[in-house]
XYZ file of C-alpha atoms in Angstrom:
281
model
C 19.676 -13.021 -21.699
C 19.092 -9.367 -22.389
C 15.782 -9.123 -20.794
C 16.649 -11.409 -17.884
C 16.618 -9.364 -14.101
C 19.687 -9.562 -11.343
C 19.145 -9.133 -7.786
C 20.938 -5.745 -8.562
C 17.872 -4.525 -10.367
C 15.788 -4.244 -7.482
C 15.409 -1.196 -5.704
C 13.515 -1.256 -2.591
C 11.591 2.023 -1.589
C 11.493 3.112 1.928
C 9.046 5.610 3.356
C 9.904 6.881 6.692
C 9.711 10.127 8.679
C 11.617 12.572 10.650
C 14.848 10.126 10.392
C 18.289 11.699 11.740
C 20.574 8.484 10.887
C 20.088 5.076 9.199
C 20.236 2.988 11.819
C 16.417 2.407 11.638
C 17.910 -0.026 8.527
C 19.475 -2.159 10.111
C 16.723 -4.162 11.811
C 14.929 -4.486 8.615
C 17.982 -6.616 6.951
C 18.865 -8.866 10.336
C 20.948 -11.338 7.931
C 23.101 -8.681 6.078
C 24.227 -5.534 5.889
C 21.631 -2.816 4.740
C 24.571 -1.392 2.073
C 24.287 -4.363 0.364
C 20.974 -3.516 -1.035
C 19.788 -0.606 -3.515
C 17.672 1.660 -1.475
C 15.832 4.513 -2.220
C 14.682 6.418 1.323
C 11.902 9.084 1.336
C 12.720 10.703 4.707
C 9.161 13.395 5.319
C 10.905 15.741 7.265
C 11.404 19.451 8.093
C 13.776 21.587 7.115
C 17.197 21.766 8.721
C 16.501 18.076 9.798
C 17.413 16.382 6.702
C 18.715 12.864 6.501
C 21.985 11.836 4.807
C 23.569 8.677 3.716
C 27.143 8.036 3.165
C 26.479 4.916 1.051
C 26.362 4.874 -2.785
C 23.190 2.527 -2.885
C 21.281 4.053 -0.275
C 20.128 7.318 -1.702
C 18.030 9.576 0.415
C 15.226 11.899 -0.668
C 13.976 14.574 2.028
C 10.877 15.787 1.388
C 8.903 18.453 3.063
C 5.448 17.234 1.737
C 3.321 15.166 4.005
C 1.257 12.066 3.132
C 2.274 8.537 2.747
C 0.784 8.141 -0.812
C 2.796 11.436 -1.407
C 6.002 9.635 -0.436
C 5.061 6.541 -2.747
C 4.959 8.481 -5.646
C 8.418 10.587 -5.030
C 10.083 7.281 -4.574
C 8.301 5.764 -7.752
C 9.151 9.102 -9.749
C 12.925 9.124 -8.646
C 13.470 5.304 -8.560
C 16.312 3.963 -11.118
C 15.799 -0.180 -10.521
C 14.144 -2.241 -12.763
C 12.375 -3.969 -10.394
C 11.062 -1.561 -7.409
C 9.511 -3.044 -4.206
C 7.296 -0.996 -1.696
C 8.436 -0.703 1.557
C 7.971 0.679 5.329
C 10.242 1.610 7.976
C 9.215 -1.162 10.125
C 9.723 -4.325 8.001
C 11.796 -7.222 8.108
C 12.821 -9.219 5.397
C 13.545 -13.102 5.072
C 16.858 -13.832 3.560
C 15.871 -15.072 0.423
C 13.736 -12.372 -0.528
C 15.121 -10.586 -3.360
C 15.599 -13.557 -4.923
C 12.119 -14.878 -4.565
C 11.306 -11.876 -6.275
C 13.190 -11.945 -9.192
C 12.611 -15.477 -9.696
C 8.716 -14.612 -9.833
C 9.243 -11.996 -12.346
C 11.563 -14.201 -14.817
C 8.550 -17.268 -14.378
C 5.408 -14.604 -14.677
C 7.001 -11.991 -17.781
C 3.344 -11.322 -18.287
C 2.968 -9.612 -14.901
C 3.589 -6.136 -14.565
C 3.056 -5.993 -10.727
C 3.374 -9.207 -8.450
C 1.741 -9.341 -4.716
C 3.877 -11.466 -2.413
C 2.890 -12.770 1.104
C 3.702 -11.041 4.532
C 4.097 -13.520 7.585
C 3.599 -11.698 11.187
C 6.662 -10.962 13.840
C 4.763 -14.351 15.607
C 5.272 -16.240 12.156
C 1.809 -16.873 11.438
C 0.293 -15.955 7.640
C -0.845 -12.044 7.956
C -3.760 -12.702 5.771
C -5.774 -15.928 4.308
C -3.792 -16.459 1.262
C -4.085 -18.218 -1.988
C -2.042 -21.525 -2.293
C -1.307 -20.966 -6.260
C -0.763 -18.335 -8.581
C -3.428 -16.104 -9.487
C -4.211 -13.078 -11.756
C -5.984 -10.683 -9.524
C -8.790 -8.476 -10.572
C -9.915 -5.282 -8.828
C -11.977 -6.787 -6.534
C -9.250 -9.567 -5.385
C -6.599 -6.768 -4.553
C -8.450 -5.259 -1.712
C -6.643 -7.068 0.837
C -3.176 -6.527 -0.639
C -0.784 -4.833 1.809
C 1.619 -1.682 0.260
C 4.843 -3.836 1.500
C 3.986 -7.053 -0.668
C 3.879 -5.421 -3.910
C 6.877 -5.519 -6.126
C 6.419 -3.727 -9.650
C 8.112 -3.398 -13.085
C 9.316 0.271 -13.066
C 9.283 0.933 -16.646
C 5.893 -0.574 -17.519
C 4.294 1.541 -14.449
C 5.770 4.853 -15.448
C 4.983 4.328 -18.867
C 1.297 4.120 -18.297
C 1.976 6.847 -15.410
C 0.266 4.710 -12.486
C 0.698 6.492 -9.345
C -0.698 6.613 -5.877
C -3.784 8.474 -5.172
C -2.627 11.289 -2.824
C -6.219 12.026 -1.606
C -5.552 8.547 0.206
C -3.447 6.939 2.364
C -1.808 7.712 6.035
C -1.509 11.649 6.437
C -3.612 12.506 3.380
C -7.283 13.449 3.527
C -8.691 10.225 3.416
C -6.467 7.930 5.927
C -6.924 4.588 4.074
C -6.655 2.807 1.159
C -3.692 3.728 -0.868
C -2.728 0.310 -2.059
C -5.975 -0.536 -3.218
C -6.648 2.635 -5.538
C -2.793 2.207 -6.898
C -3.571 -1.425 -7.636
C -7.014 -0.888 -9.256
C -5.408 1.880 -11.362
C -2.979 -0.458 -12.731
C -5.510 -2.971 -13.433
C -7.602 -0.253 -15.074
C -4.393 0.608 -17.396
C -4.384 -2.959 -18.543
C -1.500 -3.785 -17.091
C -1.604 -7.482 -14.971
C -1.188 -7.822 -11.470
C -0.209 -11.259 -10.132
C -0.393 -12.862 -7.038
C 2.578 -15.276 -6.139
C 2.607 -17.472 -3.144
C 5.948 -16.661 -1.587
C 6.573 -14.904 1.612
C 9.277 -11.999 1.406
C 8.612 -9.939 4.822
C 7.499 -10.136 7.756
C 5.452 -7.301 9.983
C 4.106 -6.541 13.129
C -0.233 -7.954 12.695
C -2.330 -5.322 12.420
C -5.133 -5.142 15.771
C -8.545 -4.714 13.600
C -9.825 -3.814 17.006
C -7.840 -0.728 17.474
C -8.770 0.721 14.028
C -12.167 -0.344 12.862
C -13.590 1.420 15.826
C -12.191 4.735 14.949
C -13.868 7.769 13.307
C -10.747 8.207 11.071
C -10.817 5.060 9.262
C -14.520 5.333 8.833
C -14.424 8.491 7.239
C -12.097 7.005 5.049
C -13.844 4.144 4.083
C -17.132 6.293 3.305
C -14.875 8.219 0.652
C -13.389 4.681 -0.299
C -16.934 3.015 -1.003
C -18.059 6.167 -3.165
C -15.423 6.077 -5.413
C -16.063 2.166 -5.622
C -19.721 2.314 -5.424
C -21.119 5.895 -6.202
C -24.709 5.854 -5.325
C -24.969 2.235 -4.005
C -22.274 3.662 -1.435
C -24.834 4.848 0.871
C -26.423 1.248 1.055
C -22.445 -0.457 1.754
C -21.904 2.154 4.327
C -25.274 1.196 6.395
C -23.770 -2.559 6.071
C -20.678 -2.004 6.983
C -22.082 0.045 10.211
C -23.992 -2.935 11.131
C -21.285 -5.278 10.575
C -19.090 -3.499 13.057
C -22.130 -3.526 15.550
C -22.605 -7.259 15.025
C -18.767 -7.832 15.459
C -18.686 -5.675 18.672
C -16.359 -2.979 17.391
C -18.705 -0.313 17.940
C -21.674 -0.392 20.349
C -25.487 0.318 19.916
C -25.569 4.055 21.138
C -22.392 4.785 18.299
C -24.580 3.797 15.408
C -25.866 7.169 14.640
C -22.634 9.004 15.444
C -20.394 6.325 12.997
C -23.506 6.445 10.431
C -22.487 10.464 9.978
C -18.934 9.940 10.148
C -19.166 7.718 6.917
C -21.486 10.034 5.597
C -19.363 12.788 6.116
C -16.378 10.878 4.027
C -18.754 10.120 1.005
C -19.876 14.053 0.998
C -16.428 15.334 1.242
C -15.260 12.751 -1.321
C -17.896 13.941 -3.731
C -16.876 17.647 -3.048
C -13.791 16.702 -4.720
C -15.154 15.581 -7.607
C -17.427 18.402 -8.161
C -14.251 20.752 -7.664
C -12.702 18.355 -10.200
C -9.434 17.864 -8.556
C -9.942 14.078 -8.026
C -11.712 11.656 -10.700
C -13.279 8.484 -10.009
C -10.893 6.453 -12.591
C -8.587 4.430 -10.890
């Protein structure tokens, strides 16, 4: 059928930095050669340190811009596949990942985006996933990893859905890029579906390494204001006391951490006032 997708319609969008060769792709596909897949790499680098591909179906864009969301947007803009899979350079795919993705879009034709499952490198579920298909709302996309996202290229591009370049690693607020991307998808009346199929492995994130950092709390302050506006202050205080209760921070850190989160709120509000950012997803 003309509207059926094939595995060759899948393009993998890999964000990476400062690469000089393609060797990093080898462990991502332990069951096959990476050259068997359509891959678009955005390599954020400096001038005269470009990455080059000798494979026709492994394309490279060397970018001198910073930020993970910028990298994702460059990939989305230049991708040619009908189905696009968001990827990082440290993931490991399961042997049948591509077939699972294609089958899921065949079986759920109404979905513009499908979110899948990740296992840790210890072979455990990365998150507390549902056991059935779920049409997701703006709250339910909160825990989705970017590496779990596959999408229909034409529908996303038609609605001009992009990553918010103020959020994500290397940006002003280094968190929440996937959350606000998926919320923007839903805001544009496109459907985001969760399908309980494992497609990828990734090292388990250690919350103790991140939740006590100023960088994270500063970004989370901006996140809260973008989602809740005037109620963000209440949710920030609630978050700080959650961190205290879970022993991510000490009692003596409460004042400092609250000020960091408030600074995130203040700086995000300044972006809104300058009209360089919009509240809408």
